[in-house]
XYZ file of C-alpha atoms in Angstrom:
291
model
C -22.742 -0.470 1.938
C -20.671 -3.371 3.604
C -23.051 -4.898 6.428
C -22.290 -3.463 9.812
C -23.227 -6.631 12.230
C -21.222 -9.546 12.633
C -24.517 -11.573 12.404
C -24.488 -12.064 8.794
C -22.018 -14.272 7.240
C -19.572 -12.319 5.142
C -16.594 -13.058 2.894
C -13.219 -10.849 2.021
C -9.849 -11.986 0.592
C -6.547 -11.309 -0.822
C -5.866 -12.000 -4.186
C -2.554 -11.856 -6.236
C 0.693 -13.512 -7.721
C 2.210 -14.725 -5.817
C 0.620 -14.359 -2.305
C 0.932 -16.858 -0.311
C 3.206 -14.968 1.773
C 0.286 -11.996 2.428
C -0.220 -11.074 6.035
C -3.199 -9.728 5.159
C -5.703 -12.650 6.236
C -4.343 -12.496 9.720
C -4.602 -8.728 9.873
C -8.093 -8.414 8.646
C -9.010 -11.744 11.047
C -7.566 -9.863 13.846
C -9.893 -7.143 13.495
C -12.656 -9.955 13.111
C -12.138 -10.742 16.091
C -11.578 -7.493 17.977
C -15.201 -5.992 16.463
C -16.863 -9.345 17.203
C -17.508 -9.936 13.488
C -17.548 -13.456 13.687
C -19.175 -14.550 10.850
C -16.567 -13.264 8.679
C -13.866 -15.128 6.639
C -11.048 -13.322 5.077
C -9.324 -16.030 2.815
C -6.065 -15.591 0.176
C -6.253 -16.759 -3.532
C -3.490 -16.925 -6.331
C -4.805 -14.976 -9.030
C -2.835 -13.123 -11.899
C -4.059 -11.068 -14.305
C -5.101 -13.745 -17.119
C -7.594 -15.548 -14.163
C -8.752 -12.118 -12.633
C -11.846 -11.730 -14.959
C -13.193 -15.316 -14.484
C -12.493 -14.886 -10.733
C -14.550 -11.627 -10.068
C -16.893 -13.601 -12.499
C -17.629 -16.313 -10.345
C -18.579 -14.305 -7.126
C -22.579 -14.501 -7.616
C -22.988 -10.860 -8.049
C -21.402 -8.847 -4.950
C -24.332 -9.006 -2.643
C -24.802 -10.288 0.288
C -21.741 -12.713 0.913
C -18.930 -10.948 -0.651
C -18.096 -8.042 1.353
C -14.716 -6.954 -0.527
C -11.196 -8.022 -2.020
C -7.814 -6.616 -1.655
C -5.488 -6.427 -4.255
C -1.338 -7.181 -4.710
C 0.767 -7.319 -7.545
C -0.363 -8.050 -10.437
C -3.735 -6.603 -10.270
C -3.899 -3.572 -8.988
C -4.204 -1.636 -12.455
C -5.416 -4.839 -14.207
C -8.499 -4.774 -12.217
C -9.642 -0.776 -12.919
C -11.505 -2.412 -16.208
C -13.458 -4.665 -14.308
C -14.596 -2.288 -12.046
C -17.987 0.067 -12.512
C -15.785 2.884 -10.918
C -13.329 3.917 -8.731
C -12.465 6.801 -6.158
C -10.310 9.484 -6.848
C -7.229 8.268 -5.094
C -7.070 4.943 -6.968
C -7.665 7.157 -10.267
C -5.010 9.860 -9.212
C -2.747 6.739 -8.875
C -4.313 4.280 -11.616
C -3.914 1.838 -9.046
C -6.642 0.010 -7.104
C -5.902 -2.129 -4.193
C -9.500 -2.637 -2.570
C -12.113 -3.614 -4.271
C -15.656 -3.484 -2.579
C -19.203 -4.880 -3.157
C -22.463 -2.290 -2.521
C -25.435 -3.802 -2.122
C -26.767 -3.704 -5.589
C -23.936 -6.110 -7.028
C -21.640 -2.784 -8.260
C -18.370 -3.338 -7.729
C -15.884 0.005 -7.370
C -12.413 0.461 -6.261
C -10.393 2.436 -4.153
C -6.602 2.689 -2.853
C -5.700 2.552 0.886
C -2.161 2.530 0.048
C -1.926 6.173 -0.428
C -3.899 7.266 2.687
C -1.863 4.388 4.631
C 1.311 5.662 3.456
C 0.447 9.096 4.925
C -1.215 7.646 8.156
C 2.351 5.634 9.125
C 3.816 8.634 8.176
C 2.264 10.642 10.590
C 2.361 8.469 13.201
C 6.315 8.629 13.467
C 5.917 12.481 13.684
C 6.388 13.574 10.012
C 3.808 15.213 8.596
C 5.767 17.529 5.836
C 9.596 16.952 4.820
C 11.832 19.852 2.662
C 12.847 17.446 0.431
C 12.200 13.273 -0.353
C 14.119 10.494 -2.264
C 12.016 7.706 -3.462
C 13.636 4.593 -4.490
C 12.358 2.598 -7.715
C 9.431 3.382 -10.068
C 6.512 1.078 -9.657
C 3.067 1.383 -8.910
C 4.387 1.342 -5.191
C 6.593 4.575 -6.247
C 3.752 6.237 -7.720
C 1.633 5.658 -4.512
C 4.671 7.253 -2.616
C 4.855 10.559 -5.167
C 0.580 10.979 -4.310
C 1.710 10.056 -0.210
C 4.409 13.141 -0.547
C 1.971 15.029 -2.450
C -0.954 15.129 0.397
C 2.151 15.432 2.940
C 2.817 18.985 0.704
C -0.524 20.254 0.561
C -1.938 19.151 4.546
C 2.050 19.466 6.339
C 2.545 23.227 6.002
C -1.462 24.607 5.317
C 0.005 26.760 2.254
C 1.499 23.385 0.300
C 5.284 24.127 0.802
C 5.179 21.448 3.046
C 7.308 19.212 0.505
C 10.329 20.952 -1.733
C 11.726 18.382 -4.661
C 11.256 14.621 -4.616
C 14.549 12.704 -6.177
C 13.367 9.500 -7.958
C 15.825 7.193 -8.531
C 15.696 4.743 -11.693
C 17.049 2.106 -13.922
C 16.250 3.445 -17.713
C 14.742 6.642 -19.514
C 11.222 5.355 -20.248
C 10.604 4.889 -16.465
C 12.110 7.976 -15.797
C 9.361 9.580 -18.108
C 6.252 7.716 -16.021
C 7.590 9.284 -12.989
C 8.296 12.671 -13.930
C 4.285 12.025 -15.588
C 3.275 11.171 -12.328
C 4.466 14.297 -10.363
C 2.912 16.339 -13.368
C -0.105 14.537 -12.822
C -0.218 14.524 -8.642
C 1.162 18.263 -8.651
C 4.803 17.362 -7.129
C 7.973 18.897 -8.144
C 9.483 15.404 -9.349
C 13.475 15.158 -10.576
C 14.384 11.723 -11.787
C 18.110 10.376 -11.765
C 20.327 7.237 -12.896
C 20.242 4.512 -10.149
C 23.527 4.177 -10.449
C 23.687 7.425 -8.374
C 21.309 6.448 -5.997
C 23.374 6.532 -2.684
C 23.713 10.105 -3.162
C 19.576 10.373 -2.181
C 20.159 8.265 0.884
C 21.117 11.696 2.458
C 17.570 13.412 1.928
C 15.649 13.943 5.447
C 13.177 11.280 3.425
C 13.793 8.200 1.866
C 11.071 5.678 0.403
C 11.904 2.694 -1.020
C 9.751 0.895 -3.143
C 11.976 -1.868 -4.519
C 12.009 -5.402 -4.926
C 13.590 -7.918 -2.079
C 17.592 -7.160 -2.384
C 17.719 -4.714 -4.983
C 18.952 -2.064 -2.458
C 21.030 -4.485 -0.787
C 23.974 -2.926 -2.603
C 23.241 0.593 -1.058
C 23.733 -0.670 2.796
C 27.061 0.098 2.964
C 26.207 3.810 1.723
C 23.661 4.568 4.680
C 24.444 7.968 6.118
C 26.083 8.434 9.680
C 23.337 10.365 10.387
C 20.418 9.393 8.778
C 16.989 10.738 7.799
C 13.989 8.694 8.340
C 13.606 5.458 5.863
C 10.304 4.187 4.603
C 11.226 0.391 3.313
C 7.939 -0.903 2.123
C 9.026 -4.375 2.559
C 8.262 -6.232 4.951
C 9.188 -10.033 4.289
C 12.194 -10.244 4.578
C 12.809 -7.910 7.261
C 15.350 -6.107 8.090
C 16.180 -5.576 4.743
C 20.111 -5.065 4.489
C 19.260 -1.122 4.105
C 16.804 -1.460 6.684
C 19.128 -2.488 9.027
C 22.280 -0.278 7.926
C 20.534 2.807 8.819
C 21.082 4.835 11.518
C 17.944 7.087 11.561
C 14.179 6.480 11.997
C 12.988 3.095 9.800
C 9.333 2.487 9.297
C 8.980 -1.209 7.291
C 6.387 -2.325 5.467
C 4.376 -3.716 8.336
C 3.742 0.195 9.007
C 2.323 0.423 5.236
C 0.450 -2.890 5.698
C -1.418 -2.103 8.916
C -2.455 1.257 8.308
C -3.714 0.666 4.519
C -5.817 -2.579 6.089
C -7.092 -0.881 8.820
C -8.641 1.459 5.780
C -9.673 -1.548 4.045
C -11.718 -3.207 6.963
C -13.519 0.221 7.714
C -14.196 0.475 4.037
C -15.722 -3.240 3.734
C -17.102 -3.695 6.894
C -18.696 -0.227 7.863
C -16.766 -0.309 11.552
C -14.443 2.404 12.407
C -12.053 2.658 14.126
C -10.378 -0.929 12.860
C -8.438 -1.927 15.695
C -5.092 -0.787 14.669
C -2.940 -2.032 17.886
C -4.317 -5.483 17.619
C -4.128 -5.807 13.653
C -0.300 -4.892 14.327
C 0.567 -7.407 17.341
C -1.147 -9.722 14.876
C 1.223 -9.004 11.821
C 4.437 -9.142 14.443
C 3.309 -11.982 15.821
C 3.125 -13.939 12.358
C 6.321 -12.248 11.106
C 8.452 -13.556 13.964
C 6.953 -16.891 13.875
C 8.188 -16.757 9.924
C 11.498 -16.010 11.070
C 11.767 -18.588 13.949
């Protein structure tokens, strides 16, 4: 297990490509600092997927200093072979975002993304929807279907809690992996063209899990009267949706926090993280960014 006192000197990061714009070093320092852990560094490194071997690789062997790493894009499925195992979330997903270091040198994975995604759901009040659009097909998309799914089977107590997720697409093959996935996570999963994909703006429910701008185009479709919206980005924010809508927005800040907050229990053996001060941290550094 992660070391519980802030007396021993202890390392985490954040690694990825790119990731220099991460706000995850200054929410996992905020906690630092909150649980008096002040031996601990939390530092960011640009790995992708060719360097991520010889990176884990050069880390002595997990005890002792390294506590744990989270993951971005590139690496969250690149990493599963490195691993000596993983939980069942990150295998429900195939998609590991936290990597952690027992004290015998194993290193196994696990996925605060999909617990995080359910956490900032509930904390707006939503804890089942009838129905759900989610925008794009990544591995952010698939976190969303296994989010919706744990919605369905916790919201209601008999798992009705969640009728038919709408997942909105840009060709047939990814249309395939997302139908696979709600097979797989046990959701009722109906893909369509994104060419159509103002017409899901209008569930009580939308996620999207697209790039910077790609639902730019979809702003001027926001309905008068608006579900909630669950934009995972969070840099830039608002994003032109973001800001269109007229309902109940959670950004990606929401996502951020309450997946890291996971993460530093997880490494560090503390609970509860402190989740207000993690999030004045992360609004504090976004506004600087946009001043």
């Amino acid at each position: 297990m992660p070391a519980t006192t802030g007396q021993e000197a202890r390392r985490a990061a954040v690694l990825g490509s790119p990731v220099a714009h991460s706000l995850s070093p200054v929410l996992h320092r905020a906690a630092y600092a909150e649980l008096g852990l002040g031996n601990w560094t939390y530092g960011r490194y640009q790995v992708d997927e060719q360097g991520l071997g010889g990176f884990l690789a050069g880390l002595d062997d997990g005890a002792g200093r390294w506590a744990g790493l989270s993951l971005t894009m590139p690496l969250k499925r690149a990493v599963i072979p490195l691993l000596d195992g993983i939980s069942p979330t990150a295998a429900s997903v195939e998609a590991v975002n936290t990597v952690l270091f027992t004290e015998d040198g194993r290193r196994t994975g696990d996925n605060t993304d999909v617990p995080g995604m359910v956490a900032a759901l509930r904390e707006r009040g939503i804890h089942s929807v009838e129905s759900a659009t989610v925008l794009g097909a990544g591995a952010t998309a698939s976190s969303a279907l296994a989010a919706l799914a744990r919605i369905r089977a916790d919201g209601s107590g008999d798992g009705s809690g969640t009728g038919e997720i709408t997942v909105y697409v840009r060709s047939a093959e990814r249309a395939r992996e997302m139908r696979g996935w709600g097979e797989r996570l046990g959701v009722p999963v109906r893909t369509a063209d994104w060419a159509r994909a103002a017409e899901g703006l209008a569930a009580p429910l939308v996620v999207s899990t697209t790039p910077a701008g790609a639902t730019d185009g979809l702003a001027a479709a926001a309905p008068a009267a608006g579900g909630t919206l669950f934009d995972v980005l969070y840099d830039p924010w608002p994003t032109a949706l973001a800001a269109a809508w007229h309902g109940p927005v959670l950004g990606g800040l929401d996502l951020l926090v309450h997946q890291a907050v996971l993460q530093v229990e997880l490494m560090t053996g503390r609970s509860p993280a402190p989740l207000a001060a993690m999030r004045a941290a992360g609004e504090a550094e976004l506004a600087a960014r946009a001043g």
